[in-house]
């Protein structure tokens, strides 16, 4: 055997995915990317993503799971949890005692939220005060067009949906930055202190209403909100209003190979899970899709992955078949579909290139995440890694393996640990992202498409 033959048979030989795509697959990839872009434009919050997923599920024949419902192979059910997370399932040919195949992702993204008492006026400028949500670089959110998305629940029981800044005829809001001519002291600060959290105040108006008083600009803004939405200032106390970048998903690169948008982390994997689930027929094992909330702040709370809404959903199906919930979980498998960091040559010093995701090399399998000695990680076993490799290879999925940066550089986590805590073998895999957690993130169309195929392979595995 020649050395070249030995290399081919013994050494790993990762390839750029474009070397392997057929013409038909390229066409499918472009169609998939267009659908994903439309999803991103419609879903900038977890509430919007949940509502969109439920509506699409109904179109694909899914029905809301109800107590006592008879479930047969091929039946499709879903469960909306508090309007901020959703679970869906396609019933398999096998009993639930054999377990289920799960793809779990999250639909919340880093952003800013309005404080409960946000509106004030200073020097005849009206502002809204915010509290940032998730891990952001605060300075990246200055001098950008921003939009307001969310709901206001009024005392009379009605709920008002608010979206300001997405329509081309809408106004936007913005946080001002300091001009460089006066920024000598600011530029000496570390990046984390260039702007303080309490300075992330949105400019929402400067025109005073006619009359007397010291709060005429604030009053004019409140009148605008009342005229348009029928709300008063005290209604902010029972509101969830999120501040996100204004604008649509755009193709990036002269070859249009990348997508730039807000919220790739982790709606890119959420969409992949949904599209795969909608197109699998009747699987051998029941296929379950989880779109959870609150991952960016630790998965806590009633709509996060630490909540028992997952057990509630699975147990509802198990009861219909007379199956013990814990037997089902012990025989299940979970793909924690979350993004990884794509290797960026501009910041090469942060990564171990041999063990980092690359753009256009397909879905990225992460054996573990965590930080500081794998703290907070769900470290997939050798058996689990062998299973996922075999599953992807047999389905023709283009994939790569990765870790999150250099060992002592930092780290992060996913919902994997909370699925594994339920005695479910779990591994992370997802789309590599450039500029993760920035207002605008970048992903490869190819990696998005392959992640959808990866989710499909997991749903159909036996």
Short mmCIF file of C-alpha atoms in Angstrom, two decimals:
data_model
loop_
_atom_site.label_atom_id
_atom_site.label_comp_id
_atom_site.label_asym_id
_atom_site.label_seq_id
_atom_site.Cartn_x
_atom_site.Cartn_y
_atom_site.Cartn_z
CA UNK A 1 0.00 0.00 0.00
CA UNK A 2 1.34 3.44 -0.92
CA UNK A 3 1.58 6.26 1.58
CA UNK A 4 -1.26 8.00 -0.20
CA UNK A 5 -3.44 4.91 0.09
CA UNK A 6 -2.56 4.68 3.77
CA UNK A 7 -3.55 8.33 4.24
CA UNK A 8 -6.89 7.73 2.58
CA UNK A 9 -7.63 4.64 4.65
CA UNK A 10 -6.21 5.65 8.04
CA UNK A 11 -6.29 9.45 8.40
CA UNK A 12 -9.22 11.80 8.78
CA UNK A 13 -9.76 13.77 5.59
CA UNK A 14 -12.25 16.59 6.14
CA UNK A 15 -13.44 18.37 3.01
CA UNK A 16 -15.22 21.57 2.24
CA UNK A 17 -18.87 20.65 1.81
CA UNK A 18 -19.10 22.29 -1.59
CA UNK A 19 -16.83 19.54 -2.92
CA UNK A 20 -19.51 16.99 -2.06
CA UNK A 21 -22.82 18.73 -2.91
CA UNK A 22 -24.64 17.63 -6.04
CA UNK A 23 -26.45 20.10 -8.29
CA UNK A 24 -29.78 18.96 -6.87
CA UNK A 25 -28.55 19.40 -3.32
CA UNK A 26 -27.38 22.93 -4.12
CA UNK A 27 -30.87 23.76 -5.38
CA UNK A 28 -32.43 22.25 -2.27
CA UNK A 29 -29.98 24.19 -0.11
CA UNK A 30 -30.95 27.51 -1.71
CA UNK A 31 -34.65 26.76 -1.26
CA UNK A 32 -34.06 25.82 2.34
CA UNK A 33 -32.08 29.02 2.97
CA UNK A 34 -34.88 31.15 1.53
CA UNK A 35 -37.41 29.51 3.85
CA UNK A 36 -35.11 29.96 6.81
CA UNK A 37 -34.59 33.65 6.03
CA UNK A 38 -38.35 34.19 5.95
CA UNK A 39 -38.65 32.44 9.33
CA UNK A 40 -36.00 34.72 10.83
CA UNK A 41 -37.74 37.83 9.54
CA UNK A 42 -41.03 36.70 11.10
CA UNK A 43 -39.60 35.41 14.41
CA UNK A 44 -37.34 37.70 16.41
CA UNK A 45 -38.60 36.63 19.84
CA UNK A 46 -39.47 33.32 21.47
CA UNK A 47 -43.17 34.25 21.48
CA UNK A 48 -43.12 34.90 17.75
CA UNK A 49 -41.19 31.69 17.05
CA UNK A 50 -43.59 29.63 19.17
CA UNK A 51 -46.66 31.06 17.43
CA UNK A 52 -45.06 30.53 14.00
CA UNK A 53 -44.13 26.93 14.81
CA UNK A 54 -47.64 26.11 16.06
CA UNK A 55 -49.25 27.63 12.96
CA UNK A 56 -46.91 25.74 10.62
CA UNK A 57 -47.49 22.54 12.57
CA UNK A 58 -51.24 22.88 12.06
CA UNK A 59 -50.65 23.26 8.32
CA UNK A 60 -48.69 19.99 8.38
CA UNK A 61 -51.44 18.07 10.13
CA UNK A 62 -50.33 18.37 13.76
CA UNK A 63 -52.97 18.59 16.49
CA UNK A 64 -52.72 19.91 20.03
CA UNK A 65 -52.05 17.09 22.50
CA UNK A 66 -54.95 16.67 24.91
CA UNK A 67 -55.35 14.35 27.94
CA UNK A 68 -56.69 10.93 26.96
CA UNK A 69 -55.99 11.41 23.24
CA UNK A 70 -55.52 8.11 21.39
CA UNK A 71 -52.15 8.05 19.67
CA UNK A 72 -51.31 5.81 16.72
CA UNK A 73 -48.22 5.50 14.52
CA UNK A 74 -47.96 8.52 12.23
CA UNK A 75 -50.08 10.79 14.43
CA UNK A 76 -48.70 14.29 14.86
CA UNK A 77 -49.15 16.29 18.07
CA UNK A 78 -47.81 19.44 19.68
CA UNK A 79 -47.95 21.26 22.98
CA UNK A 80 -47.45 25.01 23.50
CA UNK A 81 -46.03 25.94 26.90
CA UNK A 82 -46.90 29.45 28.16
CA UNK A 83 -46.71 30.87 24.61
CA UNK A 84 -42.89 30.83 24.85
CA UNK A 85 -41.84 27.26 24.12
CA UNK A 86 -43.27 24.39 22.10
CA UNK A 87 -42.86 20.61 21.78
CA UNK A 88 -43.91 18.56 18.77
CA UNK A 89 -43.96 14.82 18.08
CA UNK A 90 -44.59 12.38 15.27
CA UNK A 91 -45.65 9.04 16.73
CA UNK A 92 -43.45 6.13 15.70
CA UNK A 93 -44.20 2.53 14.82
CA UNK A 94 -42.52 1.29 18.01
CA UNK A 95 -43.87 1.58 21.54
CA UNK A 96 -42.73 4.53 23.62
CA UNK A 97 -41.16 1.97 25.94
CA UNK A 98 -38.40 1.82 23.30
CA UNK A 99 -37.73 5.51 23.81
CA UNK A 100 -37.99 8.56 21.58
CA UNK A 101 -35.53 10.40 19.32
CA UNK A 102 -35.27 14.03 20.37
CA UNK A 103 -33.88 17.16 18.76
CA UNK A 104 -33.74 20.01 21.30
CA UNK A 105 -32.88 23.64 20.63
CA UNK A 106 -33.78 27.07 21.97
CA UNK A 107 -35.64 29.99 20.43
CA UNK A 108 -34.50 32.83 22.70
CA UNK A 109 -31.56 35.03 21.67
CA UNK A 110 -29.49 37.76 23.35
CA UNK A 111 -31.28 41.09 23.29
CA UNK A 112 -32.46 43.88 25.57
CA UNK A 113 -35.73 43.94 27.54
CA UNK A 114 -37.58 47.00 28.78
CA UNK A 115 -37.53 47.51 32.53
CA UNK A 116 -40.92 47.47 34.34
CA UNK A 117 -40.89 51.29 34.67
CA UNK A 118 -38.95 52.27 31.56
CA UNK A 119 -40.22 55.62 30.24
CA UNK A 120 -38.56 58.85 31.37
CA UNK A 121 -37.48 62.24 30.07
CA UNK A 122 -34.10 63.92 30.49
CA UNK A 123 -33.08 67.23 28.89
CA UNK A 124 -36.16 67.07 26.67
CA UNK A 125 -35.29 63.64 25.25
CA UNK A 126 -37.61 60.73 26.00
CA UNK A 127 -35.95 57.40 26.78
CA UNK A 128 -36.85 53.80 27.56
CA UNK A 129 -34.63 52.02 30.09
CA UNK A 130 -33.51 48.47 29.31
CA UNK A 131 -31.96 45.43 30.97
CA UNK A 132 -29.86 43.30 28.64
CA UNK A 133 -30.74 39.62 28.31
CA UNK A 134 -28.04 37.01 27.80
CA UNK A 135 -24.35 37.39 27.03
CA UNK A 136 -23.83 40.46 24.87
CA UNK A 137 -21.02 42.90 24.17
CA UNK A 138 -22.92 46.00 25.23
CA UNK A 139 -21.01 48.38 22.96
CA UNK A 140 -22.22 46.49 19.86
CA UNK A 141 -25.78 47.70 20.49
CA UNK A 142 -25.02 51.41 20.17
CA UNK A 143 -25.85 53.53 17.11
CA UNK A 144 -27.94 50.79 15.47
CA UNK A 145 -31.54 50.85 14.24
CA UNK A 146 -33.50 48.85 16.80
CA UNK A 147 -37.04 47.51 16.89
CA UNK A 148 -39.53 46.85 19.71
CA UNK A 149 -41.30 43.47 19.76
CA UNK A 150 -43.56 42.03 22.42
CA UNK A 151 -46.85 42.03 24.23
CA UNK A 152 -48.67 44.16 26.79
CA UNK A 153 -51.17 42.34 29.01
CA UNK A 154 -53.70 44.86 30.31
CA UNK A 155 -55.69 44.69 33.54
CA UNK A 156 -58.92 44.12 31.61
CA UNK A 157 -57.56 40.78 30.35
CA UNK A 158 -56.76 41.88 26.82
CA UNK A 159 -53.33 41.43 25.28
CA UNK A 160 -51.83 43.90 22.84
CA UNK A 161 -49.12 42.77 20.41
CA UNK A 162 -46.52 45.42 19.62
CA UNK A 163 -44.07 45.51 16.73
CA UNK A 164 -42.36 48.82 15.98
CA UNK A 165 -39.45 49.24 13.61
CA UNK A 166 -39.72 46.35 11.14
CA UNK A 167 -42.03 47.87 8.51
CA UNK A 168 -40.16 50.24 6.21
CA UNK A 169 -42.65 52.97 7.14
CA UNK A 170 -42.13 52.47 10.89
CA UNK A 171 -39.87 54.60 13.05
CA UNK A 172 -37.00 52.81 14.77
CA UNK A 173 -35.39 53.43 18.15
CA UNK A 174 -31.69 53.81 18.93
CA UNK A 175 -29.08 54.07 21.68
CA UNK A 176 -26.67 56.94 21.10
CA UNK A 177 -22.89 56.67 21.29
CA UNK A 178 -20.29 59.26 22.26
CA UNK A 179 -18.60 61.16 19.44
CA UNK A 180 -14.89 60.30 18.99
CA UNK A 181 -13.94 63.97 19.48
CA UNK A 182 -14.94 63.69 23.16
CA UNK A 183 -14.27 60.02 23.72
CA UNK A 184 -10.69 60.13 24.98
CA UNK A 185 -11.58 58.77 28.42
CA UNK A 186 -14.13 56.33 27.02
CA UNK A 187 -11.56 54.83 24.66
CA UNK A 188 -9.24 54.08 27.58
CA UNK A 189 -11.83 51.79 29.17
CA UNK A 190 -11.96 48.04 28.67
CA UNK A 191 -14.55 46.85 26.18
CA UNK A 192 -16.86 45.61 28.94
CA UNK A 193 -16.96 49.12 30.41
CA UNK A 194 -17.13 51.27 27.29
CA UNK A 195 -20.87 51.46 27.93
CA UNK A 196 -22.55 50.55 31.21
CA UNK A 197 -25.77 48.57 31.42
CA UNK A 198 -27.58 51.57 32.85
CA UNK A 199 -26.55 53.61 29.78
CA UNK A 200 -28.39 51.31 27.37
CA UNK A 201 -31.27 53.77 27.15
CA UNK A 202 -33.36 53.94 23.98
CA UNK A 203 -34.14 57.30 22.41
CA UNK A 204 -37.88 57.29 21.64
CA UNK A 205 -38.74 60.96 21.12
CA UNK A 206 -37.75 64.61 21.30
CA UNK A 207 -40.90 66.53 20.32
CA UNK A 208 -42.87 68.09 23.22
CA UNK A 209 -46.63 68.09 23.25
CA UNK A 210 -48.21 71.54 23.40
CA UNK A 211 -48.90 72.93 26.87
CA UNK A 212 -47.26 73.38 30.23
CA UNK A 213 -45.11 70.93 32.19
CA UNK A 214 -41.63 69.45 32.59
CA UNK A 215 -42.40 66.11 30.90
CA UNK A 216 -43.96 67.18 27.62
CA UNK A 217 -41.75 64.93 25.44
CA UNK A 218 -42.49 61.88 27.60
CA UNK A 219 -46.19 62.79 27.52
CA UNK A 220 -46.12 63.03 23.73
CA UNK A 221 -44.50 59.58 23.43
CA UNK A 222 -47.08 58.10 25.80
CA UNK A 223 -49.88 59.72 23.79
CA UNK A 224 -48.47 58.14 20.60
CA UNK A 225 -48.44 54.71 22.25
CA UNK A 226 -51.95 55.23 23.60
CA UNK A 227 -53.31 56.34 20.23
CA UNK A 228 -51.75 53.36 18.45
CA UNK A 229 -52.06 50.60 21.06
CA UNK A 230 -54.45 51.85 23.72
CA UNK A 231 -51.95 51.47 26.56
CA UNK A 232 -51.07 53.72 29.49
CA UNK A 233 -47.80 54.02 31.39
CA UNK A 234 -48.77 51.61 34.17
CA UNK A 235 -49.29 48.89 31.53
CA UNK A 236 -45.52 48.58 31.20
CA UNK A 237 -45.64 46.69 34.51
CA UNK A 238 -47.39 43.77 32.80
CA UNK A 239 -45.53 43.91 29.49
CA UNK A 240 -42.81 41.85 27.83
CA UNK A 241 -41.17 44.19 25.35
CA UNK A 242 -37.94 43.09 23.70
CA UNK A 243 -35.44 45.26 21.86
CA UNK A 244 -33.88 43.60 18.81
CA UNK A 245 -32.03 44.79 15.69
CA UNK A 246 -34.39 46.21 13.06
CA UNK A 247 -34.07 44.71 9.60
CA UNK A 248 -34.27 41.56 7.54
CA UNK A 249 -31.97 38.61 6.96
CA UNK A 250 -29.52 39.35 4.15
CA UNK A 251 -27.24 37.28 1.93
CA UNK A 252 -23.55 38.01 2.51
CA UNK A 253 -20.61 37.60 0.17
CA UNK A 254 -20.42 38.21 -3.55
CA UNK A 255 -21.17 34.50 -3.93
CA UNK A 256 -24.20 34.84 -1.58
CA UNK A 257 -22.97 31.85 0.44
CA UNK A 258 -23.63 33.33 3.90
CA UNK A 259 -26.67 34.65 5.73
CA UNK A 260 -26.54 37.66 8.06
CA UNK A 261 -29.34 38.02 10.58
CA UNK A 262 -30.27 38.58 14.18
CA UNK A 263 -30.93 35.41 16.18
CA UNK A 264 -29.10 32.62 14.34
CA UNK A 265 -28.25 31.45 17.88
CA UNK A 266 -30.31 29.35 18.13
CA UNK A 267 -33.18 29.78 15.73
CA UNK A 268 -30.97 28.36 12.99
CA UNK A 269 -31.16 24.96 14.71
CA UNK A 270 -34.80 25.41 15.71
CA UNK A 271 -35.84 25.88 12.09
CA UNK A 272 -33.73 22.86 11.08
CA UNK A 273 -35.55 20.70 13.65
CA UNK A 274 -38.96 21.85 12.50
CA UNK A 275 -38.35 21.42 8.78
CA UNK A 276 -36.91 17.95 9.37
CA UNK A 277 -39.86 16.91 11.54
CA UNK A 278 -42.38 18.13 8.97
CA UNK A 279 -40.88 15.82 6.34
CA UNK A 280 -40.17 12.43 7.92
CA UNK A 281 -43.30 10.32 7.43
CA UNK A 282 -43.82 7.70 10.16
CA UNK A 283 -40.53 7.01 11.99
CA UNK A 284 -39.57 3.79 13.75
CA UNK A 285 -39.24 5.57 17.10
CA UNK A 286 -41.39 8.54 18.03
CA UNK A 287 -39.65 11.76 16.94
CA UNK A 288 -39.77 14.73 19.31
CA UNK A 289 -38.84 18.35 18.59
CA UNK A 290 -38.21 20.76 21.48
CA UNK A 291 -38.03 24.53 21.04
CA UNK A 292 -37.24 25.89 24.50
CA UNK A 293 -36.90 29.34 26.03
CA UNK A 294 -34.42 30.91 28.47
CA UNK A 295 -31.27 29.06 27.34
CA UNK A 296 -29.36 32.32 27.11
CA UNK A 297 -29.86 32.93 30.84
CA UNK A 298 -29.36 29.39 32.11
CA UNK A 299 -32.52 27.54 30.93
CA UNK A 300 -34.25 28.37 34.22
CA UNK A 301 -37.90 29.29 34.67
CA UNK A 302 -41.21 27.84 33.60
CA UNK A 303 -40.43 27.91 29.86
CA UNK A 304 -36.76 26.89 30.08
CA UNK A 305 -35.30 23.41 29.63
CA UNK A 306 -34.96 22.91 33.38
CA UNK A 307 -38.75 23.11 33.67
CA UNK A 308 -40.82 19.93 33.81
CA UNK A 309 -42.88 20.91 30.76
CA UNK A 310 -40.85 18.32 28.83
CA UNK A 311 -41.82 15.50 31.22
CA UNK A 312 -45.43 16.73 31.13
CA UNK A 313 -45.48 16.37 27.34
CA UNK A 314 -43.75 12.98 27.16
CA UNK A 315 -45.76 11.58 30.06
CA UNK A 316 -48.98 12.58 28.32
CA UNK A 317 -48.00 10.40 25.37
CA UNK A 318 -46.70 7.58 27.58
CA UNK A 319 -49.97 7.40 29.51
CA UNK A 320 -51.84 6.89 26.25
CA UNK A 321 -49.75 3.75 25.67
CA UNK A 322 -49.51 2.60 29.28
CA UNK A 323 -45.74 3.17 29.31
CA UNK A 324 -43.65 4.25 32.30
CA UNK A 325 -42.19 7.72 31.67
CA UNK A 326 -38.76 6.88 33.08
CA UNK A 327 -38.45 3.73 30.96
CA UNK A 328 -39.15 5.89 27.93
CA UNK A 329 -36.53 8.49 28.87
CA UNK A 330 -33.86 5.89 29.64
CA UNK A 331 -34.23 4.41 26.14
CA UNK A 332 -34.29 7.75 24.34
CA UNK A 333 -31.64 9.73 22.49
CA UNK A 334 -31.23 13.52 22.28
CA UNK A 335 -29.42 15.73 19.80
CA UNK A 336 -28.93 19.06 21.54
CA UNK A 337 -29.04 21.22 18.42
CA UNK A 338 -27.15 24.39 19.24
CA UNK A 339 -24.62 26.51 17.41
CA UNK A 340 -20.84 26.40 17.69
CA UNK A 341 -18.26 29.09 17.01
CA UNK A 342 -16.93 29.12 13.46
CA UNK A 343 -13.18 29.55 13.10
CA UNK A 344 -12.39 33.21 12.42
CA UNK A 345 -8.87 33.92 11.07
CA UNK A 346 -9.18 37.47 12.42
CA UNK A 347 -9.17 35.99 15.94
CA UNK A 348 -7.12 32.84 15.38
CA UNK A 349 -5.42 33.15 18.76
CA UNK A 350 -8.66 32.17 20.56
CA UNK A 351 -9.04 28.76 18.92
CA UNK A 352 -7.40 25.39 18.53
CA UNK A 353 -7.86 25.16 14.77
CA UNK A 354 -7.58 21.36 14.76
CA UNK A 355 -10.61 21.22 17.03
CA UNK A 356 -12.75 24.11 15.82
CA UNK A 357 -15.73 24.34 13.49
CA UNK A 358 -15.13 25.66 9.97
CA UNK A 359 -17.63 27.36 7.70
CA UNK A 360 -18.98 25.10 4.93
CA UNK A 361 -17.79 21.87 6.54
CA UNK A 362 -21.27 20.85 7.63
CA UNK A 363 -23.04 20.36 10.93
CA UNK A 364 -20.61 20.52 13.84
CA UNK A 365 -20.64 17.78 16.52
CA UNK A 366 -19.44 19.02 19.93
CA UNK A 367 -18.60 16.17 22.31
CA UNK A 368 -18.63 18.65 25.19
CA UNK A 369 -18.98 22.37 25.84
CA UNK A 370 -18.55 23.97 29.27
CA UNK A 371 -15.60 26.00 30.52
CA UNK A 372 -12.76 25.85 33.04
CA UNK A 373 -12.21 22.08 32.86
CA UNK A 374 -15.51 21.17 31.14
CA UNK A 375 -17.51 22.79 33.95
CA UNK A 376 -21.19 22.87 33.06
CA UNK A 377 -20.78 20.42 30.19
CA UNK A 378 -22.62 17.28 29.18
CA UNK A 379 -19.66 15.24 27.97
CA UNK A 380 -21.01 12.71 25.45
CA UNK A 381 -19.74 9.16 25.92
CA UNK A 382 -17.71 7.26 23.35
CA UNK A 383 -20.80 5.12 22.64
CA UNK A 384 -22.90 8.21 21.93
CA UNK A 385 -20.24 9.67 19.64
CA UNK A 386 -20.01 6.39 17.73
CA UNK A 387 -23.78 6.34 17.33
CA UNK A 388 -24.01 9.89 15.98
CA UNK A 389 -21.10 9.34 13.57
CA UNK A 390 -22.74 6.19 12.21
CA UNK A 391 -26.14 7.88 11.98
CA UNK A 392 -24.82 10.86 10.02
CA UNK A 393 -22.60 8.80 7.72
CA UNK A 394 -25.37 6.36 6.84
CA UNK A 395 -27.64 9.31 5.97
CA UNK A 396 -25.02 11.13 3.87
CA UNK A 397 -24.86 14.12 6.23
CA UNK A 398 -21.80 16.36 5.86
CA UNK A 399 -20.41 16.83 9.36
CA UNK A 400 -17.37 17.88 11.36
CA UNK A 401 -16.30 17.75 15.00
CA UNK A 402 -15.39 20.70 17.19
CA UNK A 403 -14.83 22.17 20.62
CA UNK A 404 -15.52 25.74 21.79
CA UNK A 405 -12.20 27.60 21.54
CA UNK A 406 -8.94 27.03 23.40
CA UNK A 407 -9.11 25.23 26.73
CA UNK A 408 -8.50 28.27 28.94
CA UNK A 409 -10.05 30.85 26.61
CA UNK A 410 -13.61 30.76 27.94
CA UNK A 411 -16.55 28.55 27.09
CA UNK A 412 -20.30 28.18 27.14
CA UNK A 413 -23.13 25.74 27.52
CA UNK A 414 -26.31 24.40 25.91
CA UNK A 415 -29.45 22.54 26.97
CA UNK A 416 -27.53 19.25 26.65
CA UNK A 417 -26.76 19.04 30.36
CA UNK A 418 -30.45 19.30 31.27
CA UNK A 419 -31.43 16.56 28.85
CA UNK A 420 -28.63 14.31 30.09
CA UNK A 421 -29.77 14.96 33.68
CA UNK A 422 -33.00 13.20 32.68
CA UNK A 423 -31.02 10.01 31.94
CA UNK A 424 -31.11 10.61 28.19
CA UNK A 425 -27.89 10.04 26.18
CA UNK A 426 -27.19 13.45 24.62
CA UNK A 427 -24.71 15.09 22.28
CA UNK A 428 -24.43 18.65 20.94
CA UNK A 429 -24.43 19.40 17.22
CA UNK A 430 -25.33 22.47 15.22
CA UNK A 431 -24.40 25.28 12.87
CA UNK A 432 -21.04 27.12 13.12
CA UNK A 433 -21.55 30.88 13.59
CA UNK A 434 -19.36 33.93 13.04
CA UNK A 435 -19.96 36.96 15.30
CA UNK A 436 -22.05 34.87 17.70
CA UNK A 437 -24.18 36.93 20.12
CA UNK A 438 -23.60 40.10 18.09
CA UNK A 439 -26.68 41.99 16.86
CA UNK A 440 -25.97 40.53 13.42
CA UNK A 441 -24.57 37.01 13.13
CA UNK A 442 -23.24 35.07 10.13
CA UNK A 443 -23.86 31.46 9.08
CA UNK A 444 -23.21 29.37 5.99
CA UNK A 445 -26.15 28.23 3.89
CA UNK A 446 -24.48 24.85 3.47
CA UNK A 447 -24.09 24.32 7.21
CA UNK A 448 -27.73 25.30 7.78
CA UNK A 449 -28.92 22.79 5.20
CA UNK A 450 -26.74 19.97 6.54
CA UNK A 451 -27.99 20.63 10.08
CA UNK A 452 -31.55 20.07 8.87
CA UNK A 453 -30.45 16.78 7.28
CA UNK A 454 -28.71 15.86 10.54
CA UNK A 455 -31.92 16.41 12.53
CA UNK A 456 -33.83 14.32 10.02
CA UNK A 457 -31.29 11.51 10.39
CA UNK A 458 -31.72 11.55 14.16
CA UNK A 459 -35.51 11.46 13.94
CA UNK A 460 -35.34 8.45 11.62
CA UNK A 461 -32.66 6.52 13.53
CA UNK A 462 -33.62 3.15 15.05
#
